[in-house]
Coordinates of C-alpha atoms in Angstrom, one line a residue:
Chain A
M1 CA -11.6 -21.6 -32.7
A2 CA -10.9 -19.1 -29.9
E3 CA -13.8 -17.9 -27.8
R4 CA -15.0 -14.4 -28.4
T5 CA -15.1 -11.6 -25.9
S6 CA -16.3 -8.1 -26.7
V7 CA -15.1 -4.7 -25.4
L8 CA -17.6 -1.8 -25.7
G9 CA -16.1 1.6 -25.3
T10 CA -12.5 2.4 -26.3
G11 CA -11.1 4.8 -23.7
L12 CA -8.0 3.8 -21.7
V13 CA -10.0 1.2 -19.8
G14 CA -11.5 -0.4 -22.8
C15 CA -8.1 -0.6 -24.6
G16 CA -6.7 -2.1 -21.4
W17 CA -9.3 -4.8 -21.3
A18 CA -8.8 -5.7 -25.0
I19 CA -5.2 -6.3 -24.3
V20 CA -6.0 -8.5 -21.2
F21 CA -8.4 -10.7 -23.3
A22 CA -6.3 -10.9 -26.4
R23 CA -3.2 -11.7 -24.4
A24 CA -5.0 -14.7 -22.9
G25 CA -5.8 -16.0 -26.4
F26 CA -9.3 -14.8 -26.8
E27 CA -10.7 -13.3 -30.0
V28 CA -11.7 -9.7 -29.1
T29 CA -14.2 -7.5 -30.9
L30 CA -13.8 -3.8 -30.1
Y31 CA -16.7 -1.4 -30.6
D32 CA -17.2 2.3 -30.1
E33 CA -20.0 4.6 -31.3
S34 CA -17.3 6.9 -32.7
P35 CA -15.3 5.5 -35.6
E36 CA -12.6 8.1 -34.8
A37 CA -12.3 6.7 -31.2
L38 CA -12.1 3.2 -32.6
D39 CA -9.1 4.3 -34.8
R40 CA -7.4 6.0 -31.9
A41 CA -7.9 2.9 -29.8
Q42 CA -6.2 0.6 -32.3
A43 CA -3.1 2.9 -32.2
Q44 CA -3.2 3.1 -28.4
I45 CA -3.4 -0.7 -28.2
A46 CA -0.5 -1.1 -30.6
S47 CA 1.6 1.3 -28.6
S48 CA 0.8 -0.4 -25.3
L49 CA 1.5 -3.9 -26.7
A50 CA 4.9 -2.6 -28.0
D51 CA 5.7 -1.3 -24.4
L52 CA 4.7 -4.7 -23.0
A53 CA 6.9 -6.6 -25.5
S54 CA 9.9 -4.4 -24.8
A55 CA 9.4 -4.9 -21.0
G56 CA 9.5 -8.6 -21.6
L57 CA 5.9 -9.1 -20.5
I58 CA 4.5 -10.5 -23.7
D59 CA 6.4 -12.5 -26.3
D60 CA 4.8 -11.4 -29.5
A61 CA 2.9 -8.2 -29.8
A62 CA 1.7 -8.8 -33.4
T63 CA 0.0 -12.1 -32.5
V64 CA -1.8 -10.5 -29.6
R65 CA -2.8 -7.5 -31.8
A66 CA -4.1 -9.8 -34.5
R67 CA -6.7 -11.2 -32.1
I68 CA -8.4 -7.8 -31.7
R69 CA -10.8 -6.8 -34.4
P70 CA -12.7 -3.5 -34.6
A71 CA -16.4 -4.2 -35.2
P72 CA -18.5 -2.0 -37.4
T73 CA -21.7 -2.3 -35.4
L74 CA -22.8 -3.1 -31.9
A75 CA -24.7 -6.2 -33.2
D76 CA -21.6 -7.4 -34.9
A77 CA -19.4 -6.8 -31.9
V78 CA -21.4 -8.9 -29.5
R79 CA -22.5 -11.7 -31.8
N80 CA -21.5 -15.1 -30.2
A81 CA -19.6 -13.3 -27.4
R82 CA -19.0 -15.4 -24.3
Y83 CA -18.4 -12.3 -22.3
I84 CA -19.0 -8.5 -22.9
Q85 CA -17.0 -5.9 -21.0
E86 CA -18.7 -2.5 -21.0
S87 CA -16.2 0.4 -20.7
V88 CA -18.1 3.4 -22.1
F89 CA -18.2 6.9 -20.5
E90 CA -18.8 6.9 -16.7
D91 CA -22.3 8.2 -16.8
A92 CA -25.4 6.3 -15.8
E93 CA -27.5 7.5 -18.7
V94 CA -24.9 6.6 -21.3
K95 CA -24.6 3.2 -19.8
H96 CA -28.4 2.7 -19.6
R97 CA -28.9 3.4 -23.2
L98 CA -26.2 0.9 -24.2
F99 CA -27.5 -1.8 -21.8
A100 CA -31.0 -1.5 -23.2
A101 CA -29.7 -1.9 -26.7
L102 CA -27.7 -5.0 -25.6
D103 CA -30.8 -6.5 -24.1
E104 CA -32.1 -7.1 -27.7
L105 CA -28.8 -8.3 -29.1
V106 CA -26.9 -10.6 -26.8
G107 CA -27.0 -14.4 -27.0
A108 CA -28.7 -16.5 -24.3
Q109 CA -25.4 -17.5 -22.7
T110 CA -23.4 -14.3 -22.8
L111 CA -22.3 -12.9 -19.5
M112 CA -21.8 -9.1 -19.1
G113 CA -19.6 -6.9 -16.9
S114 CA -19.5 -3.1 -16.4
S115 CA -16.2 -1.3 -15.8
T116 CA -17.9 1.3 -13.7
S117 CA -15.9 2.4 -10.7
A118 CA -18.7 4.0 -8.7
I119 CA -22.2 3.4 -10.1
P120 CA -24.0 0.6 -8.1
P121 CA -24.9 -2.3 -10.4
S122 CA -28.5 -2.3 -9.3
Q123 CA -28.9 1.2 -10.6
L124 CA -27.7 0.1 -14.0
T125 CA -29.4 -3.2 -14.6
R126 CA -32.7 -3.1 -12.7
D127 CA -35.0 -3.1 -15.8
L128 CA -33.1 -5.4 -18.1
A129 CA -34.4 -8.7 -19.4
T130 CA -30.8 -9.9 -19.1
R131 CA -30.2 -8.6 -15.6
E132 CA -29.3 -11.9 -14.1
R133 CA -26.3 -12.0 -16.4
W134 CA -24.9 -8.6 -15.5
L135 CA -22.5 -7.6 -12.8
V136 CA -19.9 -4.9 -12.2
A137 CA -16.3 -6.0 -13.1
H138 CA -14.3 -3.0 -11.9
P139 CA -10.6 -3.1 -13.0
V140 CA -7.6 -1.1 -11.8
N141 CA -5.9 0.9 -14.5
P142 CA -4.2 -0.5 -16.6
P143 CA -5.8 -3.9 -16.2
Y144 CA -3.0 -5.6 -18.2
L145 CA -0.5 -4.6 -15.4
V146 CA -2.7 -4.5 -12.2
P147 CA -4.6 -7.8 -12.1
L148 CA -7.2 -7.0 -9.5
V149 CA -10.9 -7.0 -10.6
E150 CA -13.7 -6.3 -8.2
L151 CA -16.8 -8.4 -9.1
V152 CA -19.9 -6.7 -7.7
P153 CA -23.3 -8.4 -8.2
A154 CA -26.7 -6.6 -8.1
P155 CA -29.3 -8.3 -5.9
W156 CA -30.6 -10.1 -9.0
T157 CA -27.3 -11.2 -10.5
A158 CA -27.3 -15.0 -10.7
P159 CA -24.7 -16.9 -8.7
A160 CA -23.7 -18.6 -11.9
T161 CA -22.9 -15.2 -13.4
V162 CA -20.5 -14.4 -10.5
A163 CA -18.9 -17.8 -10.7
G164 CA -18.7 -17.7 -14.5
V165 CA -17.0 -14.3 -14.7
R166 CA -14.7 -15.2 -11.8
A167 CA -13.5 -18.3 -13.6
L168 CA -13.1 -16.3 -16.8
M169 CA -11.0 -13.6 -15.1
Q170 CA -8.8 -16.3 -13.5
Q171 CA -8.4 -17.9 -17.0
M172 CA -7.3 -14.4 -18.2
G173 CA -4.6 -14.2 -15.5
Q174 CA -6.5 -11.5 -13.6
V175 CA -7.1 -11.7 -9.8
P176 CA -10.9 -11.4 -9.3
V177 CA -12.4 -10.7 -5.9
V178 CA -16.1 -10.9 -5.0
V179 CA -17.8 -8.0 -3.3
K180 CA -20.7 -10.0 -1.9
R181 CA -23.3 -7.2 -2.2
E182 CA -23.1 -3.7 -3.5
L183 CA -21.9 -0.8 -1.4
E184 CA -20.8 2.7 -2.2
G185 CA -17.3 2.7 -3.6
F186 CA -17.1 -1.1 -3.6
V187 CA -14.0 -2.3 -1.6
L188 CA -10.9 -1.1 -3.3
N189 CA -11.9 2.6 -3.4
R190 CA -13.2 2.4 0.2
L191 CA -9.7 1.2 1.3
Q192 CA -8.0 3.7 -0.8
G193 CA -10.3 6.4 0.4
A194 CA -9.8 5.6 4.1
L195 CA -6.0 6.1 3.6
L196 CA -6.4 9.1 1.3
N197 CA -8.8 10.9 3.6
E198 CA -6.4 10.5 6.5
A199 CA -3.5 11.6 4.3
W200 CA -5.3 14.9 3.3
R201 CA -6.2 15.6 6.9
L202 CA -2.7 15.1 8.2
V203 CA -1.4 17.5 5.6
E204 CA -4.3 20.0 6.3
E205 CA -3.4 19.9 10.0
D206 CA 0.2 20.4 9.1
Y207 CA 1.6 17.4 10.8
I208 CA 3.7 16.4 7.8
S209 CA 4.6 17.6 4.3
V210 CA 3.1 16.2 1.1
E211 CA 6.5 14.8 0.1
D212 CA 7.1 13.1 3.5
L213 CA 3.6 11.7 3.6
D214 CA 4.3 10.1 0.2
K215 CA 7.5 8.6 1.4
T216 CA 5.7 7.1 4.5
V217 CA 3.9 4.9 2.0
S218 CA 6.4 4.4 -0.8
D219 CA 9.3 3.6 1.5
G220 CA 7.3 2.2 4.4
L221 CA 3.8 0.8 4.4
G222 CA 3.7 0.1 0.7
L223 CA 6.5 -2.4 0.5
R224 CA 4.8 -5.4 2.1
W225 CA 1.4 -4.4 0.6
S226 CA 2.8 -5.0 -2.9
F227 CA 2.9 -8.7 -2.2
M228 CA 0.8 -9.3 1.0
G229 CA -2.6 -7.9 2.0
P230 CA -3.2 -6.2 5.4
F231 CA -4.6 -9.2 7.1
E232 CA -1.7 -11.4 6.1
T233 CA 0.7 -8.6 7.2
I234 CA -0.7 -8.4 10.7
D235 CA -1.1 -12.2 10.9
L236 CA 2.7 -12.6 10.4
N237 CA 3.5 -9.6 12.7
A238 CA 2.7 -11.3 16.0
P239 CA 4.2 -14.7 17.1
R240 CA 0.9 -16.4 17.5
G241 CA -0.8 -14.7 14.5
V242 CA -3.7 -12.4 14.0
R243 CA -5.4 -13.0 17.3
E244 CA -2.4 -12.0 19.3
Y245 CA -1.9 -9.0 17.0
A246 CA -5.5 -7.9 17.6
E247 CA -5.2 -8.4 21.3
R248 CA -2.0 -6.3 21.5
F249 CA -2.7 -3.6 19.0
G250 CA -6.5 -3.6 18.5
P251 CA -7.1 -1.1 21.3
F252 CA -4.4 1.2 19.8
Y253 CA -6.0 1.2 16.4
H254 CA -9.5 1.7 17.9
S255 CA -8.1 4.7 19.8
L256 CA -6.7 6.1 16.6
A257 CA -10.0 5.8 14.9
N258 CA -11.8 7.5 17.7
S259 CA -9.2 10.3 18.0
R260 CA -11.1 11.7 14.9
T261 CA -14.2 13.2 16.5
T262 CA -15.5 14.8 13.3
P263 CA -15.9 13.2 9.9
P264 CA -13.4 14.6 7.4
A265 CA -14.3 17.8 5.7
P266 CA -14.3 17.9 1.9
W267 CA -10.9 18.5 0.3
G268 CA -11.4 22.2 0.3
E269 CA -10.0 24.8 -2.1
A270 CA -7.3 26.1 0.1
L271 CA -6.0 22.6 0.9
V272 CA -6.1 21.5 -2.7
S273 CA -4.2 24.7 -3.7
H274 CA -1.6 24.0 -1.0
V275 CA -1.1 20.3 -2.1
E276 CA -1.1 21.3 -5.8
R277 CA 1.6 24.0 -5.1
L278 CA 3.8 21.5 -3.3
R279 CA 3.3 18.8 -5.9
R280 CA 4.2 21.3 -8.7
E281 CA 7.4 22.2 -6.8
Q282 CA 8.3 18.5 -6.7
L283 CA 7.1 17.9 -10.3
P284 CA 6.5 20.8 -12.7
A285 CA 3.3 20.5 -14.8
E286 CA 5.4 20.0 -18.0
E287 CA 7.0 16.9 -16.5
L288 CA 3.8 15.1 -15.6
D289 CA 3.8 13.1 -18.8
A290 CA 7.4 12.0 -18.4
R291 CA 6.6 11.0 -14.9
R292 CA 3.6 8.9 -16.0
A293 CA 5.9 7.1 -18.5
W294 CA 8.3 6.5 -15.5
R295 CA 5.4 5.2 -13.5
D296 CA 4.4 2.8 -16.3
R297 CA 7.9 1.5 -16.6
R298 CA 8.2 1.0 -12.9
L299 CA 4.8 -0.8 -12.8
M300 CA 5.9 -3.1 -15.7
A301 CA 9.2 -3.9 -14.0
L302 CA 7.4 -4.6 -10.7
V303 CA 5.0 -6.9 -12.5
R304 CA 7.9 -8.8 -14.1
H305 CA 9.6 -8.9 -10.7
K306 CA 6.4 -10.4 -9.0
R307 CA 6.1 -13.0 -11.8
E308 CA 9.7 -14.1 -11.3
M309 CA 9.1 -14.3 -7.5
E310 CA 6.0 -16.4 -8.0
R311 CA 7.7 -18.7 -10.4
A312 CA 10.5 -19.2 -7.9
T313 CA 8.4 -20.1 -4.9
Chain B
M1 CA 38.3 6.5 12.7
A2 CA 34.7 5.7 12.1
E3 CA 32.1 7.6 14.1
R4 CA 30.4 5.8 16.9
T5 CA 26.6 5.1 17.3
S6 CA 25.1 3.2 20.2
V7 CA 22.1 0.8 20.2
L8 CA 20.5 0.3 23.6
G9 CA 18.2 -2.7 23.8
T10 CA 18.7 -5.9 21.7
G11 CA 15.3 -7.1 20.7
L12 CA 14.5 -7.4 17.0
V13 CA 14.3 -3.6 16.6
G14 CA 17.7 -3.0 18.3
C15 CA 19.4 -5.7 16.2
G16 CA 17.9 -4.2 13.1
W17 CA 19.3 -0.8 13.9
A18 CA 22.7 -2.2 14.7
I19 CA 22.8 -3.6 11.1
V20 CA 21.7 -0.3 9.6
F21 CA 24.4 1.6 11.4
A22 CA 27.2 -0.9 10.8
R23 CA 26.2 -1.4 7.2
A24 CA 26.7 2.4 6.7
G25 CA 30.3 2.1 8.1
F26 CA 29.6 3.3 11.6
E27 CA 31.2 1.8 14.7
V28 CA 28.3 0.4 16.8
T29 CA 28.2 -0.4 20.5
L30 CA 25.4 -2.7 21.5
Y31 CA 24.1 -2.8 25.1
D32 CA 21.5 -4.7 27.0
E33 CA 20.9 -5.0 30.7
S34 CA 20.7 -8.7 30.2
P35 CA 24.0 -10.4 29.2
E36 CA 22.0 -13.4 27.8
A37 CA 20.0 -11.0 25.6
L38 CA 23.2 -9.5 24.4
D39 CA 24.6 -12.9 23.4
R40 CA 21.4 -13.8 21.6
A41 CA 21.5 -10.5 19.8
Q42 CA 24.9 -11.2 18.4
A43 CA 23.7 -14.5 17.0
Q44 CA 20.6 -12.9 15.6
I45 CA 22.6 -10.2 13.9
A46 CA 25.0 -12.7 12.4
S47 CA 22.1 -14.7 11.0
S48 CA 20.4 -11.6 9.5
L49 CA 23.7 -10.5 8.0
A50 CA 24.1 -13.9 6.4
D51 CA 20.6 -13.6 4.9
L52 CA 21.4 -10.1 3.5
A53 CA 24.6 -11.4 2.0
S54 CA 23.0 -14.3 0.3
A55 CA 20.3 -12.0 -1.1
G56 CA 23.0 -9.8 -2.6
L57 CA 22.1 -6.9 -0.4
I58 CA 25.5 -6.6 1.3
D59 CA 28.9 -7.5 0.0
D60 CA 30.7 -8.7 3.1
A61 CA 28.8 -9.8 6.2
A62 CA 32.0 -10.3 8.3
T63 CA 33.2 -6.7 7.8
V64 CA 29.8 -5.3 8.8
R65 CA 29.6 -7.6 11.8
A66 CA 33.1 -6.6 12.9
R67 CA 31.9 -3.0 13.4
I68 CA 29.4 -4.1 16.1
R69 CA 30.8 -4.5 19.6
P70 CA 28.8 -5.6 22.7
A71 CA 29.4 -3.1 25.5
P72 CA 29.8 -4.3 29.1
T73 CA 28.2 -1.2 30.7
L74 CA 25.8 1.5 29.7
A75 CA 28.6 4.1 30.3
D76 CA 30.9 2.3 28.0
A77 CA 28.2 1.9 25.3
V78 CA 27.4 5.6 25.0
R79 CA 30.9 7.0 25.5
N80 CA 31.8 9.3 22.5
A81 CA 28.6 8.3 20.7
R82 CA 27.5 10.7 18.0
Y83 CA 24.0 9.1 18.1
I84 CA 22.1 6.8 20.5
Q85 CA 19.2 4.7 19.3
E86 CA 17.0 3.5 22.3
S87 CA 15.2 0.3 21.5
V88 CA 14.4 -1.2 24.9
F89 CA 11.0 -2.8 25.9
E90 CA 8.0 -0.7 24.9
D91 CA 7.1 0.6 28.3
A92 CA 7.2 4.2 29.5
E93 CA 8.6 3.3 32.9
V94 CA 11.4 1.2 31.5
K95 CA 12.3 3.9 29.0
H96 CA 12.1 6.6 31.7
R97 CA 14.7 4.8 33.9
L98 CA 17.1 4.4 31.0
F99 CA 16.7 8.0 29.9
A100 CA 17.4 9.3 33.4
A101 CA 20.6 7.2 33.6
L102 CA 21.6 8.5 30.1
D103 CA 21.1 12.1 31.3
E104 CA 24.2 11.6 33.5
L105 CA 26.3 9.8 31.0
V106 CA 26.0 11.2 27.5
G107 CA 28.5 13.6 25.9
A108 CA 27.5 17.2 25.2
Q109 CA 27.0 16.7 21.4
T110 CA 25.3 13.3 21.4
L111 CA 21.8 13.1 19.8
M112 CA 19.3 10.6 20.9
G113 CA 16.3 8.8 19.3
S114 CA 13.7 6.5 20.8
S115 CA 12.3 3.6 18.7
T116 CA 8.9 3.8 20.4
S117 CA 6.0 3.2 18.1
A118 CA 3.3 4.8 20.2
I119 CA 4.6 6.7 23.3
P120 CA 4.6 10.4 22.6
P121 CA 8.1 11.9 23.0
S122 CA 6.9 14.6 25.4
Q123 CA 5.9 11.9 27.8
L124 CA 9.3 10.3 27.7
T125 CA 11.7 13.3 27.8
R126 CA 9.9 16.2 29.7
D127 CA 12.2 16.1 32.8
L128 CA 15.5 15.4 31.2
A129 CA 18.5 17.8 31.2
T130 CA 19.2 16.6 27.7
R131 CA 15.6 16.9 26.4
E132 CA 16.5 19.2 23.6
R133 CA 18.6 16.4 22.0
W134 CA 15.9 13.7 22.2
L135 CA 13.3 12.8 19.6
V136 CA 11.4 9.7 18.5
A137 CA 13.0 7.9 15.6
H138 CA 10.3 5.2 14.8
P139 CA 11.5 2.6 12.4
V140 CA 9.6 0.0 10.4
N141 CA 10.6 -3.6 11.0
P142 CA 13.2 -4.7 9.9
P143 CA 14.8 -1.3 9.4
Y144 CA 17.6 -2.7 7.2
L145 CA 15.0 -3.6 4.6
V146 CA 12.2 -1.0 5.1
P147 CA 14.0 2.4 5.1
L148 CA 11.3 4.7 6.4
V149 CA 12.0 6.4 9.8
E150 CA 9.5 8.7 11.4
L151 CA 11.2 11.5 13.3
V152 CA 8.9 13.0 15.9
P153 CA 10.1 15.9 18.0
A154 CA 8.7 16.8 21.4
P155 CA 7.8 20.5 21.8
W156 CA 11.3 21.2 23.3
T157 CA 13.3 19.2 20.8
A158 CA 15.9 21.6 19.3
P159 CA 15.5 22.1 15.5
A160 CA 19.2 21.2 15.2
T161 CA 18.4 17.8 16.7
V162 CA 15.7 17.1 14.1
A163 CA 18.1 18.3 11.3
G164 CA 21.0 16.4 12.7
V165 CA 19.2 13.0 13.0
R166 CA 17.5 13.5 9.6
A167 CA 21.0 14.0 8.0
L168 CA 22.4 11.0 9.9
M169 CA 19.5 8.8 8.8
Q170 CA 20.0 9.9 5.2
Q171 CA 23.7 9.2 5.5
M172 CA 22.7 5.7 6.7
G173 CA 20.6 5.1 3.6
Q174 CA 17.3 5.3 5.5
V175 CA 14.4 7.5 4.4
P176 CA 13.6 9.9 7.3
V177 CA 10.3 11.8 7.4
V178 CA 9.5 14.6 9.9
V179 CA 6.3 14.5 11.8
K180 CA 6.2 18.2 12.7
R181 CA 4.6 17.8 16.1
E182 CA 3.5 14.8 18.1
L183 CA 0.2 13.1 17.6
E184 CA -1.2 9.8 18.6
G185 CA 0.1 7.0 16.4
F186 CA 2.4 9.4 14.5
V187 CA 1.7 9.3 10.8
L188 CA 2.6 5.8 9.5
N189 CA 0.3 3.9 11.9
R190 CA -2.5 6.4 11.4
L191 CA -2.4 5.7 7.7
Q192 CA -2.1 2.0 8.3
G193 CA -4.9 2.2 10.9
A194 CA -7.3 4.0 8.6
L195 CA -7.0 1.2 6.1
L196 CA -7.0 -1.6 8.7
N197 CA -10.1 -0.3 10.5
E198 CA -12.0 -0.1 7.2
A199 CA -10.7 -3.6 6.3
W200 CA -11.9 -5.1 9.6
R201 CA -15.3 -3.4 9.1
L202 CA -15.8 -4.6 5.6
V203 CA -15.1 -8.2 6.8
E204 CA -17.4 -7.7 9.8
E205 CA -20.2 -6.5 7.6
D206 CA -19.6 -9.5 5.3
Y207 CA -19.0 -7.5 2.2
I208 CA -15.9 -9.5 1.3
S209 CA -13.8 -12.4 2.5
V210 CA -10.5 -12.0 4.4
E211 CA -8.7 -13.6 1.5
D212 CA -10.3 -11.4 -1.2
L213 CA -9.7 -8.3 0.9
D214 CA -6.0 -9.1 1.1
K215 CA -5.9 -9.6 -2.7
T216 CA -7.5 -6.2 -3.2
V217 CA -4.3 -4.7 -1.7
S218 CA -1.6 -7.2 -2.8
D219 CA -2.8 -7.4 -6.4
G220 CA -4.4 -3.9 -6.7
L221 CA -3.7 -0.9 -4.4
G222 CA -0.4 -2.0 -3.1
L223 CA 1.5 -2.2 -6.5
R224 CA 1.9 1.5 -7.1
W225 CA 2.2 2.3 -3.4
S226 CA 5.5 0.2 -3.3
F227 CA 7.2 3.0 -5.3
M228 CA 4.9 6.0 -5.2
G229 CA 3.0 7.6 -2.3
P230 CA -0.8 8.3 -2.4
F231 CA -0.4 12.0 -3.4
E232 CA 1.9 11.3 -6.3
T233 CA -0.5 8.5 -7.4
I234 CA -3.5 10.7 -7.6
D235 CA -1.4 13.6 -9.1
L236 CA -0.5 11.3 -12.0
N237 CA -4.1 9.9 -12.3
A238 CA -5.7 12.9 -13.8
P239 CA -4.4 14.7 -16.9
R240 CA -3.9 18.1 -15.2
G241 CA -2.7 16.7 -11.9
V242 CA -3.9 16.6 -8.3
R243 CA -6.2 19.6 -8.6
E244 CA -8.2 18.0 -11.4
Y245 CA -8.2 14.7 -9.5
A246 CA -9.5 16.5 -6.4
E247 CA -12.2 18.2 -8.4
R248 CA -13.4 15.0 -10.0
F249 CA -13.1 12.5 -7.2
G250 CA -12.9 14.6 -4.0
P251 CA -16.7 14.6 -3.5
F252 CA -16.8 10.8 -4.0
Y253 CA -14.2 10.2 -1.3
H254 CA -15.9 12.7 1.0
S255 CA -19.1 10.8 0.5
L256 CA -17.3 7.5 1.3
A257 CA -16.0 8.9 4.5
N258 CA -19.4 10.2 5.5
S259 CA -21.1 6.9 4.7
R260 CA -19.7 5.7 8.0
T261 CA -22.0 7.4 10.5
T262 CA -20.5 5.7 13.6
P263 CA -16.9 5.4 14.6
P264 CA -15.6 1.9 14.2
A265 CA -16.2 -0.5 17.1
P266 CA -13.2 -2.3 18.7
W267 CA -12.1 -5.4 16.8
G268 CA -14.5 -7.6 18.9
E269 CA -14.0 -11.2 20.0
A270 CA -16.4 -12.7 17.5
L271 CA -14.8 -10.8 14.6
V272 CA -11.3 -11.7 15.7
S273 CA -12.3 -15.4 16.0
H274 CA -13.8 -15.3 12.5
V275 CA -10.7 -13.7 10.9
E276 CA -8.4 -16.0 12.8
R277 CA -10.3 -19.1 11.6
L278 CA -10.2 -17.9 8.0
R279 CA -6.5 -17.1 8.2
R280 CA -5.7 -20.5 9.8
E281 CA -7.6 -22.1 6.9
Q282 CA -5.3 -20.3 4.5
L283 CA -2.2 -20.8 6.6
P284 CA -2.1 -23.3 9.4
A285 CA -0.4 -22.2 12.6
E286 CA 2.5 -24.6 12.1
E287 CA 3.3 -22.8 8.8
L288 CA 3.5 -19.3 10.2
D289 CA 7.2 -19.4 10.6
A290 CA 7.8 -20.7 7.1
R291 CA 5.6 -18.0 5.7
R292 CA 7.5 -15.4 7.7
A293 CA 10.7 -16.7 6.1
W294 CA 8.9 -16.3 2.7
R295 CA 7.9 -12.8 3.6
D296 CA 11.5 -11.9 4.4
R297 CA 12.8 -13.4 1.2
R298 CA 10.1 -11.4 -0.8
L299 CA 11.0 -8.2 1.1
M300 CA 14.7 -8.7 0.4
A301 CA 14.0 -9.4 -3.3
L302 CA 11.7 -6.3 -3.5
V303 CA 14.4 -4.1 -1.9
R304 CA 17.0 -5.4 -4.5
H305 CA 14.5 -4.8 -7.3
K306 CA 13.8 -1.2 -6.1
R307 CA 17.6 -0.5 -5.9
E308 CA 18.1 -1.7 -9.4
M309 CA 15.2 0.4 -10.6
E310 CA 16.6 3.5 -8.8
R311 CA 20.0 2.9 -10.3
A312 CA 18.5 2.6 -13.8
T313 CA 16.6 5.9 -13.7

């Protein structure tokens, strides 16, 4: 019999996780406090699976869907679960209440991950009897297309929990990375934030338009980064590798960092209005949904392309 | 008769530009002070064109190659050129000498761009009679695969020069962006530097391994960025667009920026040695060249994929 995983919370993130687990052959129980949300989630999952099938990313949507079962109670959902992925509303109090309830319900071997993108795990699990078996497993949306998962242990998370969830995520076809100890924003959003903060500032100081800044990434920096990380990129960009790159360009990047003598201001109202106006000129509000559908098609095609490339090499 | 463009300097960047121009149907004169370098460049260009043809990115390497002619003298190279792309050694003195010589040689309509990645245009063109017709046209390597070109005017660059080179680059199939006035590192390297500096710091502080940091980009952040810029990404990531995103997440990113209370230190010797050791464990030095060939194949395949996507939508 297939092993069981449990997804608690059925927003976009929870639905995404259910697809990841079921696609990998696991039995998935899906739970939400709200029966209406649970109904909506099943429709959402069916729709996403149909999209994946028509993009050629899964063979048989019905088989995958049949592995996902809505559970009537929390106790039923987590019974015999090898792994529980919490994906409820991003609020420490809401998560606390759920985690306390789980403390009484979960089996002795169950491992547990929270999808939180910003709450430090120590703040969520400090007082739990099961706290050694909890960590943060932060996905990128949607996790069935973007495979990266940040695993962030609290100080008391057992090494076996990190190793176990890492192995499980690999088995699922995800790409887990370990953030060795907790820090604000974890790693992915710190990298994203460093680039975003510089981007907002360059527009605020009127060095470049919003449209041209976007092209700088989508037609420049972003191409290599879709298949190589920044360290591999610079390692290959100097004949003798990363040391030579650091010797030649390190002082330049250090000078750039130090050319900012004040920390960035908040993204202020005037700046946000400016960027919003320019974005709405490029893409009217009524076309946002159509553009999101375009983005999802592009992401699916890119994932298929990457798979073909990885098979070929 | 095809219009003429001229490429001065025949390192990797100059060879790349020659391919861009010739591929677009322009007649290209190629010049280098060193006849040996000019010979090597022709072999390099032939080899790159063969790669592009076998990747299905150009139809006929021989036709493109036939448009590129080595010029015996600088005067011959730039005669009747609509546009000159300077790509000589990255040294202000070397460029100064060439620009002064060009001042006496170029036609009254010729526009001129420098490939410099870091020297401000005002420092290069201040004293030239032709300074209104100069700007920086900074490519990403190799420009025949990565289409972004940063156009950076000096204070005295004529608006018609910016408009003319922008139109020319678009005609070539490149993606020009305008950096409205000069600043250290221009825009692309400032964005890259913001992410790189945070990446080096996260490794220095031992929050994550080099390998996992790279995956955070190549299997996470970098996927969307290969076809959408950061502003479009966040605009689509909140139901009501970029304003809602800024309201919900702006304070979080501001807090991340301010969590760094000191500017980054230089990439120090111990840190560089650490990163180098880990990179050489992942990729031994003797495999660097093979991995570069892999990178180029992946980049070509990605470019073909993006073209197919853009044709389809």
